mmCIF file of C-alpha atoms and ligand atoms in Angstrom:
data_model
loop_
_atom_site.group_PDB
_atom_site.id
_atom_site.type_symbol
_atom_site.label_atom_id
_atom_site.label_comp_id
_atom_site.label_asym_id
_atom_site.label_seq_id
_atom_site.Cartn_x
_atom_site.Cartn_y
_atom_site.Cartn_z
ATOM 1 C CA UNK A 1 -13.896 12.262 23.007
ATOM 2 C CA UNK A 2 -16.370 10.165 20.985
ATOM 3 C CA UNK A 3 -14.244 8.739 18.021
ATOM 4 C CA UNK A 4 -16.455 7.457 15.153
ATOM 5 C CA UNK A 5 -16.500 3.286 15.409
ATOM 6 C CA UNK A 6 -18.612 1.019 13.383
ATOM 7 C CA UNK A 7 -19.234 -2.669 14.084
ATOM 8 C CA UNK A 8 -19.978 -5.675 11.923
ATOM 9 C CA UNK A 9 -18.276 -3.425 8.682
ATOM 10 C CA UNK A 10 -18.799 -4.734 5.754
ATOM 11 C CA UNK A 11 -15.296 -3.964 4.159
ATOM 12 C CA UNK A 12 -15.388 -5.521 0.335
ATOM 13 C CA UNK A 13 -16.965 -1.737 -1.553
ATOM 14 C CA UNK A 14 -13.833 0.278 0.163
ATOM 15 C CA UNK A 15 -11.022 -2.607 -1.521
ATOM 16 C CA UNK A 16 -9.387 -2.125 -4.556
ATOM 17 C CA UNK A 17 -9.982 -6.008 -5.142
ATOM 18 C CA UNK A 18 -13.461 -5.357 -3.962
ATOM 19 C CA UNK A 19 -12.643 -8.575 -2.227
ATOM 20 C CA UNK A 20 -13.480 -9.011 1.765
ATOM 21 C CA UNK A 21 -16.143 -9.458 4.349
ATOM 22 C CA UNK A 22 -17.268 -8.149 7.596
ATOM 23 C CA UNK A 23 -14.636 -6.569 10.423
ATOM 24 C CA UNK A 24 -15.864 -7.030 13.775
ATOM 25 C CA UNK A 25 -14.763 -2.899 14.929
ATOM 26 C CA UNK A 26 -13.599 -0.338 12.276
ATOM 27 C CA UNK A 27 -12.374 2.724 13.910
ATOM 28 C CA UNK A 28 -12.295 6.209 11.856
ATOM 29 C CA UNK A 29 -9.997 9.218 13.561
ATOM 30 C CA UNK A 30 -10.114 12.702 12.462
ATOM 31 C CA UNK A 31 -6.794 13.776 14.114
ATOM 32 C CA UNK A 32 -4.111 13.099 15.521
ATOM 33 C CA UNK A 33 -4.866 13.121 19.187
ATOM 34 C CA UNK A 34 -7.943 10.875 18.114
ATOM 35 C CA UNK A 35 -5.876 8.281 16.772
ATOM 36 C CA UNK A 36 -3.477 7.762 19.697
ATOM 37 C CA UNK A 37 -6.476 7.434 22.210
ATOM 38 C CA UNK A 38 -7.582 4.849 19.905
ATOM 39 C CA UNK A 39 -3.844 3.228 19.510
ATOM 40 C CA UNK A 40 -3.368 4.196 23.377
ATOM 41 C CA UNK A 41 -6.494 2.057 24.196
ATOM 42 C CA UNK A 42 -5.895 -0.470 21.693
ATOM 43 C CA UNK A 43 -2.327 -1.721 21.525
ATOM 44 C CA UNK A 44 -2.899 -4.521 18.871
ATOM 45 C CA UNK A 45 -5.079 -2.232 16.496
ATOM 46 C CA UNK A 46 -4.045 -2.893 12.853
ATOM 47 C CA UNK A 47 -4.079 0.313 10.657
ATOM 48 C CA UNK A 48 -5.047 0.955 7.060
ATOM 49 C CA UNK A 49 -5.228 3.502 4.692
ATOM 50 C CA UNK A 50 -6.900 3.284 1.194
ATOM 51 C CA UNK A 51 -6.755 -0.786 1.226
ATOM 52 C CA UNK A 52 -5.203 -0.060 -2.095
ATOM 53 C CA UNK A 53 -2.141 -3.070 -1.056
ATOM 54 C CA UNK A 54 -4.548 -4.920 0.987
ATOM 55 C CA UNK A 55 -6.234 -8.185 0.382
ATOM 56 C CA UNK A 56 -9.161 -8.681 3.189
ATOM 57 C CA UNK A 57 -10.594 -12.592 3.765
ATOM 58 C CA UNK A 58 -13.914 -13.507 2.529
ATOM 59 C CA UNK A 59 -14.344 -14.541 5.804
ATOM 60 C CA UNK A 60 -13.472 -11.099 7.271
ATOM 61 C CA UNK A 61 -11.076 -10.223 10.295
ATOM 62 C CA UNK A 62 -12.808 -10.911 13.886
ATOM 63 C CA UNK A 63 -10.679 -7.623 15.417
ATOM 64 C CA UNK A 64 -10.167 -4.166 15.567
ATOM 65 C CA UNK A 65 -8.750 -1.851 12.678
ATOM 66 C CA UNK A 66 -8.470 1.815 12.139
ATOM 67 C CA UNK A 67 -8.969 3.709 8.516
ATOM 68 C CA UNK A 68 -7.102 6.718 7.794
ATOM 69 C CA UNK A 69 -9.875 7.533 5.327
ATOM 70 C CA UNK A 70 -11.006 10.579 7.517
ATOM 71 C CA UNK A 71 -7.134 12.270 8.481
ATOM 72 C CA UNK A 72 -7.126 14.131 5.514
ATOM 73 C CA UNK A 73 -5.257 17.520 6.523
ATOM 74 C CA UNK A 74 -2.741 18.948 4.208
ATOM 75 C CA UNK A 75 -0.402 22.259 5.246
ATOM 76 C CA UNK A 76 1.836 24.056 2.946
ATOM 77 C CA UNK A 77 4.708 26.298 4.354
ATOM 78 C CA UNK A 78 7.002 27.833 1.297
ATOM 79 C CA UNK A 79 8.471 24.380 0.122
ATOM 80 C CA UNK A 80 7.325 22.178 2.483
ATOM 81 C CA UNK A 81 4.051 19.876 2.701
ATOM 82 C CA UNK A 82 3.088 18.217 5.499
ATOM 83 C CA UNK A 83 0.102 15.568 4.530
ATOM 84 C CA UNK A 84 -1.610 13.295 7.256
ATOM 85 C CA UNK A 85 -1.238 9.609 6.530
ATOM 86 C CA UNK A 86 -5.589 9.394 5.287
ATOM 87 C CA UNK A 87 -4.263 11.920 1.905
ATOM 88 C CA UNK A 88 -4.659 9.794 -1.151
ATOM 89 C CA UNK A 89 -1.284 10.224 -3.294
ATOM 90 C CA UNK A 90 -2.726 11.948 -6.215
ATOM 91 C CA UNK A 91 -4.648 14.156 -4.740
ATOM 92 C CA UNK A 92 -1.083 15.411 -2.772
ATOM 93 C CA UNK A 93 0.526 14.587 -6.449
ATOM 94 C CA UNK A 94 -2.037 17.787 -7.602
ATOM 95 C CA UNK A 95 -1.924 19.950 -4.583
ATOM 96 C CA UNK A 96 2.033 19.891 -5.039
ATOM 97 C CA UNK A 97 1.503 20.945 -8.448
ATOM 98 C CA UNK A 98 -0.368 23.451 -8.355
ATOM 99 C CA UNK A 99 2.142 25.747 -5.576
ATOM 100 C CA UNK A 100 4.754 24.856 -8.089
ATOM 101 C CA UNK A 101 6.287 22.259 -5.896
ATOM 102 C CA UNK A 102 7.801 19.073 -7.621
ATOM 103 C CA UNK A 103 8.927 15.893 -6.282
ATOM 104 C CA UNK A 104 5.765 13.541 -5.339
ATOM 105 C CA UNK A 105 4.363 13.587 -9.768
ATOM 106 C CA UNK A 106 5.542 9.511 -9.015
ATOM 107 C CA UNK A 107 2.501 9.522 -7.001
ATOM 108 C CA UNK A 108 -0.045 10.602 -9.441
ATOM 109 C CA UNK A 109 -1.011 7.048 -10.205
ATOM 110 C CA UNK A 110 -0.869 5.522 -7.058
ATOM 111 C CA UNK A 111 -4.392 4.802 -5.226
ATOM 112 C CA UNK A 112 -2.973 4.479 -2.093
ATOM 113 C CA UNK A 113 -2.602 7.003 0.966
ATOM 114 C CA UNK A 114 0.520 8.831 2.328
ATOM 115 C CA UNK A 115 0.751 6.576 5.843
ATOM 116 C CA UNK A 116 0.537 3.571 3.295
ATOM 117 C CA UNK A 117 3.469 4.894 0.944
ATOM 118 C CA UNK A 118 5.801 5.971 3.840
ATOM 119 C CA UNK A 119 5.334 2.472 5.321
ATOM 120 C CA UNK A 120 6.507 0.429 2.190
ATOM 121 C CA UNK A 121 8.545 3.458 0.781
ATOM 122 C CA UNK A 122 6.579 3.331 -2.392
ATOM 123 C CA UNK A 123 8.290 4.241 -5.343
ATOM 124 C CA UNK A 124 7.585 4.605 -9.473
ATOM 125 C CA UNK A 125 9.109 6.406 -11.914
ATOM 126 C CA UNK A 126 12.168 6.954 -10.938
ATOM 127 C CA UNK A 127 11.209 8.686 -7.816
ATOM 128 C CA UNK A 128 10.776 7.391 -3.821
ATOM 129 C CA UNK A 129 8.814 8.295 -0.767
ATOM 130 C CA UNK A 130 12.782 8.224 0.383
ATOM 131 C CA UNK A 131 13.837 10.559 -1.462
ATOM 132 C CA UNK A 132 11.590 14.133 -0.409
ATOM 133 C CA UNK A 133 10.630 12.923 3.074
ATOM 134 C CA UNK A 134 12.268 15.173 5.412
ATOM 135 C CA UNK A 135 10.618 13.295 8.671
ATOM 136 C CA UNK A 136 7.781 11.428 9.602
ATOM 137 C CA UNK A 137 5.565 11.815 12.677
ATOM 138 C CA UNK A 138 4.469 7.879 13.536
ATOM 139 C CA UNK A 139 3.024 6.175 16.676
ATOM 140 C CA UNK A 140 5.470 3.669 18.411
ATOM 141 C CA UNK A 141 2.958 0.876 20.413
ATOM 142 C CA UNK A 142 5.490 -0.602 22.251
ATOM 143 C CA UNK A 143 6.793 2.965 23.664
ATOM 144 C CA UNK A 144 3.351 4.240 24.120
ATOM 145 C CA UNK A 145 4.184 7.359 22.348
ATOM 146 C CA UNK A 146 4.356 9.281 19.171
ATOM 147 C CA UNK A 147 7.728 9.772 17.223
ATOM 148 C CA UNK A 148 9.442 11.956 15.444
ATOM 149 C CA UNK A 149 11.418 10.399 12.839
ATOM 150 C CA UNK A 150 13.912 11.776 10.615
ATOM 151 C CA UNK A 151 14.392 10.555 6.907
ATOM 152 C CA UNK A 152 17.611 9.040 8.206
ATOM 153 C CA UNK A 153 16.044 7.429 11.307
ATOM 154 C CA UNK A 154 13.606 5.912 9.046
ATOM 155 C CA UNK A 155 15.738 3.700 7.424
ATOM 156 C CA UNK A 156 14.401 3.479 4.253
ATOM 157 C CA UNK A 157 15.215 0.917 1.545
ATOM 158 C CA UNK A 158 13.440 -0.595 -1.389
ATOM 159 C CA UNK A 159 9.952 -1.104 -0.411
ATOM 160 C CA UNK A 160 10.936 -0.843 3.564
ATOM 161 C CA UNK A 161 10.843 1.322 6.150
ATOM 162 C CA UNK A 162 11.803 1.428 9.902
ATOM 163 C CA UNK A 163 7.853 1.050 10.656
ATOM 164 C CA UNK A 164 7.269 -2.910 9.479
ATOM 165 C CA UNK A 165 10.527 -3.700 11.766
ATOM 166 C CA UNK A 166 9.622 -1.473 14.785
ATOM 167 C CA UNK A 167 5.635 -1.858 13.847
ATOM 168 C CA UNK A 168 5.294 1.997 13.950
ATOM 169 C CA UNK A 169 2.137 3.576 12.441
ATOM 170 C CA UNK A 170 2.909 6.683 10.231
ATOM 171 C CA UNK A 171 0.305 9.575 11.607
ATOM 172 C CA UNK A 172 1.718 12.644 9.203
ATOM 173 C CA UNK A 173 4.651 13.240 6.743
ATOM 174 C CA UNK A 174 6.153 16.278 6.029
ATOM 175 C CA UNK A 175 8.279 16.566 2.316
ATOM 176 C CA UNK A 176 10.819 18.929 0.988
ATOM 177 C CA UNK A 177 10.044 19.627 -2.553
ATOM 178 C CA UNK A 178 11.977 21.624 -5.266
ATOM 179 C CA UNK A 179 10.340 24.602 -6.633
ATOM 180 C CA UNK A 180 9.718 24.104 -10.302
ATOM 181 C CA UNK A 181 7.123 25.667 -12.791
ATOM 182 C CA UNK A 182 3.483 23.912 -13.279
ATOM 183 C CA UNK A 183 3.528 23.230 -16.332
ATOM 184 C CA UNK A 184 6.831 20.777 -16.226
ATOM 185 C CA UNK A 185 5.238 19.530 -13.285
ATOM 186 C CA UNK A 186 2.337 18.407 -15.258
ATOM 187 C CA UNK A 187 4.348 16.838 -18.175
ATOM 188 C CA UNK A 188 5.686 14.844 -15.929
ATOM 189 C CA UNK A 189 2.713 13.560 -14.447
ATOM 190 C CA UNK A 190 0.908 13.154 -17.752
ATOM 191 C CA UNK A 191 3.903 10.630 -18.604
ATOM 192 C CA UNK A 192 3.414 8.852 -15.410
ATOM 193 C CA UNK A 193 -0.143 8.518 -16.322
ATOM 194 C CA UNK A 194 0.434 7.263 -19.553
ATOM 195 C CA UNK A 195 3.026 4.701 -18.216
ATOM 196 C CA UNK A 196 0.793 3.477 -15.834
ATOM 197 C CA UNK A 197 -2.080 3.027 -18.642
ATOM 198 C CA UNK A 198 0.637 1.362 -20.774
ATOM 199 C CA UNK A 199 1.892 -0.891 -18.149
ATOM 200 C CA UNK A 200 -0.419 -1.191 -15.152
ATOM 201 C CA UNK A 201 -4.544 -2.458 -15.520
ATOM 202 C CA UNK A 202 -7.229 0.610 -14.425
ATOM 203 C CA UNK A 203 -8.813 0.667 -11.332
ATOM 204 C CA UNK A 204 -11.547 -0.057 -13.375
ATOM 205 C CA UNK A 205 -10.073 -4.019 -13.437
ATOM 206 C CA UNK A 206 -10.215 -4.504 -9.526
ATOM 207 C CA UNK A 207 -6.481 -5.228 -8.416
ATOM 208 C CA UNK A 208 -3.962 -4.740 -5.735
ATOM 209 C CA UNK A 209 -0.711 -3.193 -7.728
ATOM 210 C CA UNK A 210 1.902 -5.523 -8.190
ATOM 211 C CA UNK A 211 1.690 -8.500 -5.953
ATOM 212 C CA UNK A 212 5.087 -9.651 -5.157
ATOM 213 C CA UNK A 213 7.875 -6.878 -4.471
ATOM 214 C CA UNK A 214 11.125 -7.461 -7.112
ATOM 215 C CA UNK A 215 13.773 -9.680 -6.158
ATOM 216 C CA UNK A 216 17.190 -8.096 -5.525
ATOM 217 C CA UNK A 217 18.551 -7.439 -9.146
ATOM 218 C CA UNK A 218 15.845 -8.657 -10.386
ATOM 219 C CA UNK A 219 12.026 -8.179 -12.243
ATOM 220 C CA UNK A 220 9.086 -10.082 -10.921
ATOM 221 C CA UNK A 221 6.948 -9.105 -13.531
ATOM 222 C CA UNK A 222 9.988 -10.740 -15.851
ATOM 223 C CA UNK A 223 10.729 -13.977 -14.037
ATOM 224 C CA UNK A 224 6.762 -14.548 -13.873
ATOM 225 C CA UNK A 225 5.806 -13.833 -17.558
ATOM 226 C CA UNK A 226 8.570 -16.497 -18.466
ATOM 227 C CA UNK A 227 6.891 -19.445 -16.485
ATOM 228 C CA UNK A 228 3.563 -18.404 -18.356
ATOM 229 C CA UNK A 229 1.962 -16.635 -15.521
ATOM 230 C CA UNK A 230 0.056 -14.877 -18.263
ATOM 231 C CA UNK A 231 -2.435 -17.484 -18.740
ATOM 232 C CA UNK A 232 -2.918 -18.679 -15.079
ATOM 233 C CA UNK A 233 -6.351 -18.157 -13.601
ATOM 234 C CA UNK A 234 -8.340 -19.229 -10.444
ATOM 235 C CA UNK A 235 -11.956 -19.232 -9.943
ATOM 236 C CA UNK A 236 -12.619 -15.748 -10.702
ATOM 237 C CA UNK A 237 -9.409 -13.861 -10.624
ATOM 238 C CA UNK A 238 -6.657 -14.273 -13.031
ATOM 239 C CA UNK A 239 -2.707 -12.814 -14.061
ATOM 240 C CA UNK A 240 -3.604 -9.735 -15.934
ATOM 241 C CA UNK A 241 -3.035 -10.078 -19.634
ATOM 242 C CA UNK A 242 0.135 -7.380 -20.322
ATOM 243 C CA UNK A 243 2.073 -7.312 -17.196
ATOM 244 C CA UNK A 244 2.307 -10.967 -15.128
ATOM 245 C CA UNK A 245 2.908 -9.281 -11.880
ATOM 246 C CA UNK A 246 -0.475 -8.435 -11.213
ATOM 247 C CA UNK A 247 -3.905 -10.416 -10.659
ATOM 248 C CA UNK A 248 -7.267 -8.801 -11.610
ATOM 249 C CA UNK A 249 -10.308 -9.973 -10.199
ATOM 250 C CA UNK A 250 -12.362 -9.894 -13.365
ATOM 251 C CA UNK A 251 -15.048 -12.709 -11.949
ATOM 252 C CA UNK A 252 -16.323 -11.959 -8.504
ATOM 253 C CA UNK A 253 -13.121 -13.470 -7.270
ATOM 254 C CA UNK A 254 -12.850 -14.681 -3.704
ATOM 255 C CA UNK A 255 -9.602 -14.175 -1.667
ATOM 256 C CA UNK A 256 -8.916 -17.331 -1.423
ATOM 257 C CA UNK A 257 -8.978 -17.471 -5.402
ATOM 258 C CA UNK A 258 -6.122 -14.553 -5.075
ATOM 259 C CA UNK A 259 -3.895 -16.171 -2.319
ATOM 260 C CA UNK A 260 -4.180 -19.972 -4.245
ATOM 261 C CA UNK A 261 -2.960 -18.236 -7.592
ATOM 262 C CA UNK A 262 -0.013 -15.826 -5.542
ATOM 263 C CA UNK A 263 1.065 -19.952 -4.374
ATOM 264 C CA UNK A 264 0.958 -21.079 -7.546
ATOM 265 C CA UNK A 265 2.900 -17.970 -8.797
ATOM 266 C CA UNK A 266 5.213 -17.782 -5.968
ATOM 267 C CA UNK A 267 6.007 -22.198 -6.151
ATOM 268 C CA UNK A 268 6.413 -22.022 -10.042
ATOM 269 C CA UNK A 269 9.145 -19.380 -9.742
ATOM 270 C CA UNK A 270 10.709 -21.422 -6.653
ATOM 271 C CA UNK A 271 10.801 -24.540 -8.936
ATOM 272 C CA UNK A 272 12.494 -22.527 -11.981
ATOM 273 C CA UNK A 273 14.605 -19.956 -10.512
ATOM 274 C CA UNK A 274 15.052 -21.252 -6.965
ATOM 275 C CA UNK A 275 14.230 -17.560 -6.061
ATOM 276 C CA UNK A 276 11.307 -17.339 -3.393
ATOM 277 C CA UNK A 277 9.063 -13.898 -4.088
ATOM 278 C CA UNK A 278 7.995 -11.921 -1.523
ATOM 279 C CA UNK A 279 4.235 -11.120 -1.646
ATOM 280 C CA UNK A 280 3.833 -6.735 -1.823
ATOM 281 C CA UNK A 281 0.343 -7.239 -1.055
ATOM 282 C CA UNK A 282 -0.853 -7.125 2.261
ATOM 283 C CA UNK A 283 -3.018 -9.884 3.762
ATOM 284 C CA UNK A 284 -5.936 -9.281 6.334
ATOM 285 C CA UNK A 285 -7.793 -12.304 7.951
ATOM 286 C CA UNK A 286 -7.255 -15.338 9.636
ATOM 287 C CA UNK A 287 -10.739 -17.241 10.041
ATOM 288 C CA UNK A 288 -10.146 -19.528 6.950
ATOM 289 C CA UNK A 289 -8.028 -22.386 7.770
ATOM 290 C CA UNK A 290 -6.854 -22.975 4.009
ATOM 291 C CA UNK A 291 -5.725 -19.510 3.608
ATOM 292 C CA UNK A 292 -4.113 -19.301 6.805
ATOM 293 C CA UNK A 293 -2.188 -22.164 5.413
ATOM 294 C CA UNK A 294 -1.297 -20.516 1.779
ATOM 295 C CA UNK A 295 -0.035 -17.310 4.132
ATOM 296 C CA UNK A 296 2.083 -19.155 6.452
ATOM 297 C CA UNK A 297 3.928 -20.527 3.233
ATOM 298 C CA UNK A 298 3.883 -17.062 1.465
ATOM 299 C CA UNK A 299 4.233 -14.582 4.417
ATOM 300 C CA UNK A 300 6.481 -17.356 6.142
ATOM 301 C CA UNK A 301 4.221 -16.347 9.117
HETATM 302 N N1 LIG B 401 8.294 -7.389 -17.651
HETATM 303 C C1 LIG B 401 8.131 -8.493 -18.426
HETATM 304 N N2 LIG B 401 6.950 -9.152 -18.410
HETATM 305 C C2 LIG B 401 5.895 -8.735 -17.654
HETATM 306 C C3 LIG B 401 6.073 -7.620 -16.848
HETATM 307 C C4 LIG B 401 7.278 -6.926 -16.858
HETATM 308 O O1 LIG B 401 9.057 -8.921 -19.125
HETATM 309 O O2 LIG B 401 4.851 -9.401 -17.685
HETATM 310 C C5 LIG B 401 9.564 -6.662 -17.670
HETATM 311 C C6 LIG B 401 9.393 -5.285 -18.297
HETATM 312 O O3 LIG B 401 9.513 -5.321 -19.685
HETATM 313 C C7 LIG B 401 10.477 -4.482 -17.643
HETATM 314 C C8 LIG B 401 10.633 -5.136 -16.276
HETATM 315 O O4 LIG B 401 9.984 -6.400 -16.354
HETATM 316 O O5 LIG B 401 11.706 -4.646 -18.341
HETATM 317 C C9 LIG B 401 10.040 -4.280 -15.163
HETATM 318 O O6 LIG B 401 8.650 -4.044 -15.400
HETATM 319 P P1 LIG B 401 7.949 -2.626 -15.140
HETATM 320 O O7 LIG B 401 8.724 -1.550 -15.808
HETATM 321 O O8 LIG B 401 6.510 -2.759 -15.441
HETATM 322 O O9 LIG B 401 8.136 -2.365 -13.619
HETATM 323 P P2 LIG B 401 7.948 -3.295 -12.360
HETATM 324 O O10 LIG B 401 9.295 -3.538 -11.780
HETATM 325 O O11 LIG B 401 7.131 -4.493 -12.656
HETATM 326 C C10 LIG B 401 7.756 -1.397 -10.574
HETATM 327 C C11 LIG B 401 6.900 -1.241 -9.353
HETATM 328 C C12 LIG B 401 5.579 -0.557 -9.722
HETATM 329 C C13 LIG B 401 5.876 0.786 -10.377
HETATM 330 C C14 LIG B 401 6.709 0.515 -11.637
HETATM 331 C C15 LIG B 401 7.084 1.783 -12.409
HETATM 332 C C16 LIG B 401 7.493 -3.137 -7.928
HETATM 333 C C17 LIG B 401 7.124 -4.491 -7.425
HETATM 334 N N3 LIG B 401 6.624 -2.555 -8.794
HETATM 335 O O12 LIG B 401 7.094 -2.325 -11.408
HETATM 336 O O13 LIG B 401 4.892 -0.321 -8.499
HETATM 337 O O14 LIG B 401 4.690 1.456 -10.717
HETATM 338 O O15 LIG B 401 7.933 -0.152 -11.256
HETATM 339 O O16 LIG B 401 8.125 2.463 -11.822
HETATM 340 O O17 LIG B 401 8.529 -2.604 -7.539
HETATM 341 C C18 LIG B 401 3.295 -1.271 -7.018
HETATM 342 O O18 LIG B 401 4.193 -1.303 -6.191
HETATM 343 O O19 LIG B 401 2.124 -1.666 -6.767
HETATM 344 C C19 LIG B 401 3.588 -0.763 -8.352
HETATM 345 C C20 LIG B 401 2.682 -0.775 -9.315
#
């Protein structure tokens, strides 16, 4: 099987920060038996889906990693949809609209992939990953093998999953959805929408989502506003102006830019609230010495 593979991939056009610089292999499966000869083969392989959480170095990553751009199969059987890990969110959001199907509208304004969501559990809206996902099919490299997990197995919580503890790689996802007319449907994800535009900057403003998760009980968005995270900038990126849990890189920002202001974010809330955030945003790289530094305060790794 020849498995599409570039080299020397320049990575920055593909990143919602439109941040990052060259990986040394990127691998790009169509299917499923394409990506476990390529996990098989490759047991430290990292995987990525629409690097819509993911901040990539400057200085690139010198290793393997696989995109999920290219699994993009979707089957529906009466109520049930199973998606392959490469579907972006809204465009699942729509297709479970349109047979009548409700339970994934939180998704409508999330740029990220399925694999992605069922890894952190994303959630918005009032609604989970957790709460329609009936069982997920995900690739175990330390077992060699694929699994399939229930939604009980999976051990979901707020922004967790089984996979980040057991390192599993979601392949497919099937959901459960209630039947429900269109047009409600729609409503629904119209007021999503118009939340998001409210509350969250466009696309349009390179950004990652919100940076650190929310403390237990708590807002981060809230408990970084009231340090005045609003008017903190480096070099080129800065705290976006209505919501203080999320940097835009409105400058030709460099990662290093976004990991120095997430320390100065993360130690000003340490020094005033003695709580210690936990960074949302994913981190790829490793060459730079500085920001290996930063991560091994903010990752604790
Ligand atoms: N708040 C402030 N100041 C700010 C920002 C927020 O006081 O600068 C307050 C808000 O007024 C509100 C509270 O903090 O009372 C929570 O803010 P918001 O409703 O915007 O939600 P959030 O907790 O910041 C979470 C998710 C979002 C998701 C929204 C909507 C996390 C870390 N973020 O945001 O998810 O879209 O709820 O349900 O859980 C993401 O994960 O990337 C993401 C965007």
């Amino acid at each position: 099987m020849i498995i599409n593979c570039e080299k020397n991939f320049d990575i920055k056009r593909l990143t919602s920060f439109k941040i990052g610089g060259l990986i040394n292999e990127v691998y790009f499966p169509e299917n499923i038996n394409e990506f476990e000869q390529i996990l098989n083969e490759n047991p430290n392989i990292k995987v990525f889906g629409n690097l819509s959480n993911t901040l990539v170095s400057d200085s690139g990553y010198d290793g393997k990693i696989v995109l999920t751009t290219k699994m993009n199969s979707v089957q529906i059987d009466d109520n049930k949809i199973i998606a392959d890990c490469g579907v972006k969110g809204p465009k699942l959001a729509q297709i479970a609209c349109e047979n009548n199907l409700s339970g994934l509208e939180f998704m409508i304004g999330f740029p990220g992939s399925i694999g992605g969501e069922v890894y952190m559990n994303a959630s918005a809206n009032s609604q989970a990953i957790s709460d329609k996902l009936s069982f997920a099919i995900c690739y175990s490299p330390i077992e060699k093998k694929i699994l399939k997990l229930s939604n009980e197995e999976m051990n979901f919580s707020y922004r967790k999953s089984r996979c980040q503890k057991d390192n599993l790689i979601v392949l497919q996802a099937e959901f459960i959805l209630d039947k429900k007319d269109k047009t409600l449907i729609k409503q629904q994800m119209d007021e999503n929408l118009k939340f998001r535009k409210e509350h969250q900057p466009s696309l349009s403003l390179p950004n990652c989502g919100s940076i650190f998760k929310n403390p237990q009980g708590e807002s981060a968005g809230r408990l970084l506003d009231s340090i005045g995270a609003k008017n903190m900038s480096i070099g080129g990126v800065k705290i976006w102006k209505n919501h203080a849990n999320f940097i835009v890189n409105n400058n030709s920002g460099s990662s290093l830019d976004v990991l120095t202001l997430m320390f100065e974010m993360f130690t000003k809330v340490k020094e005033n609230y003695n709580i210690e955030l936990e960074p949302e945003i994913i981190f790829l790289g490793g060459k730079n010495q500085r920001e290996n530094e930063l991560c091994k305060i903010l990752y604790k790794k």
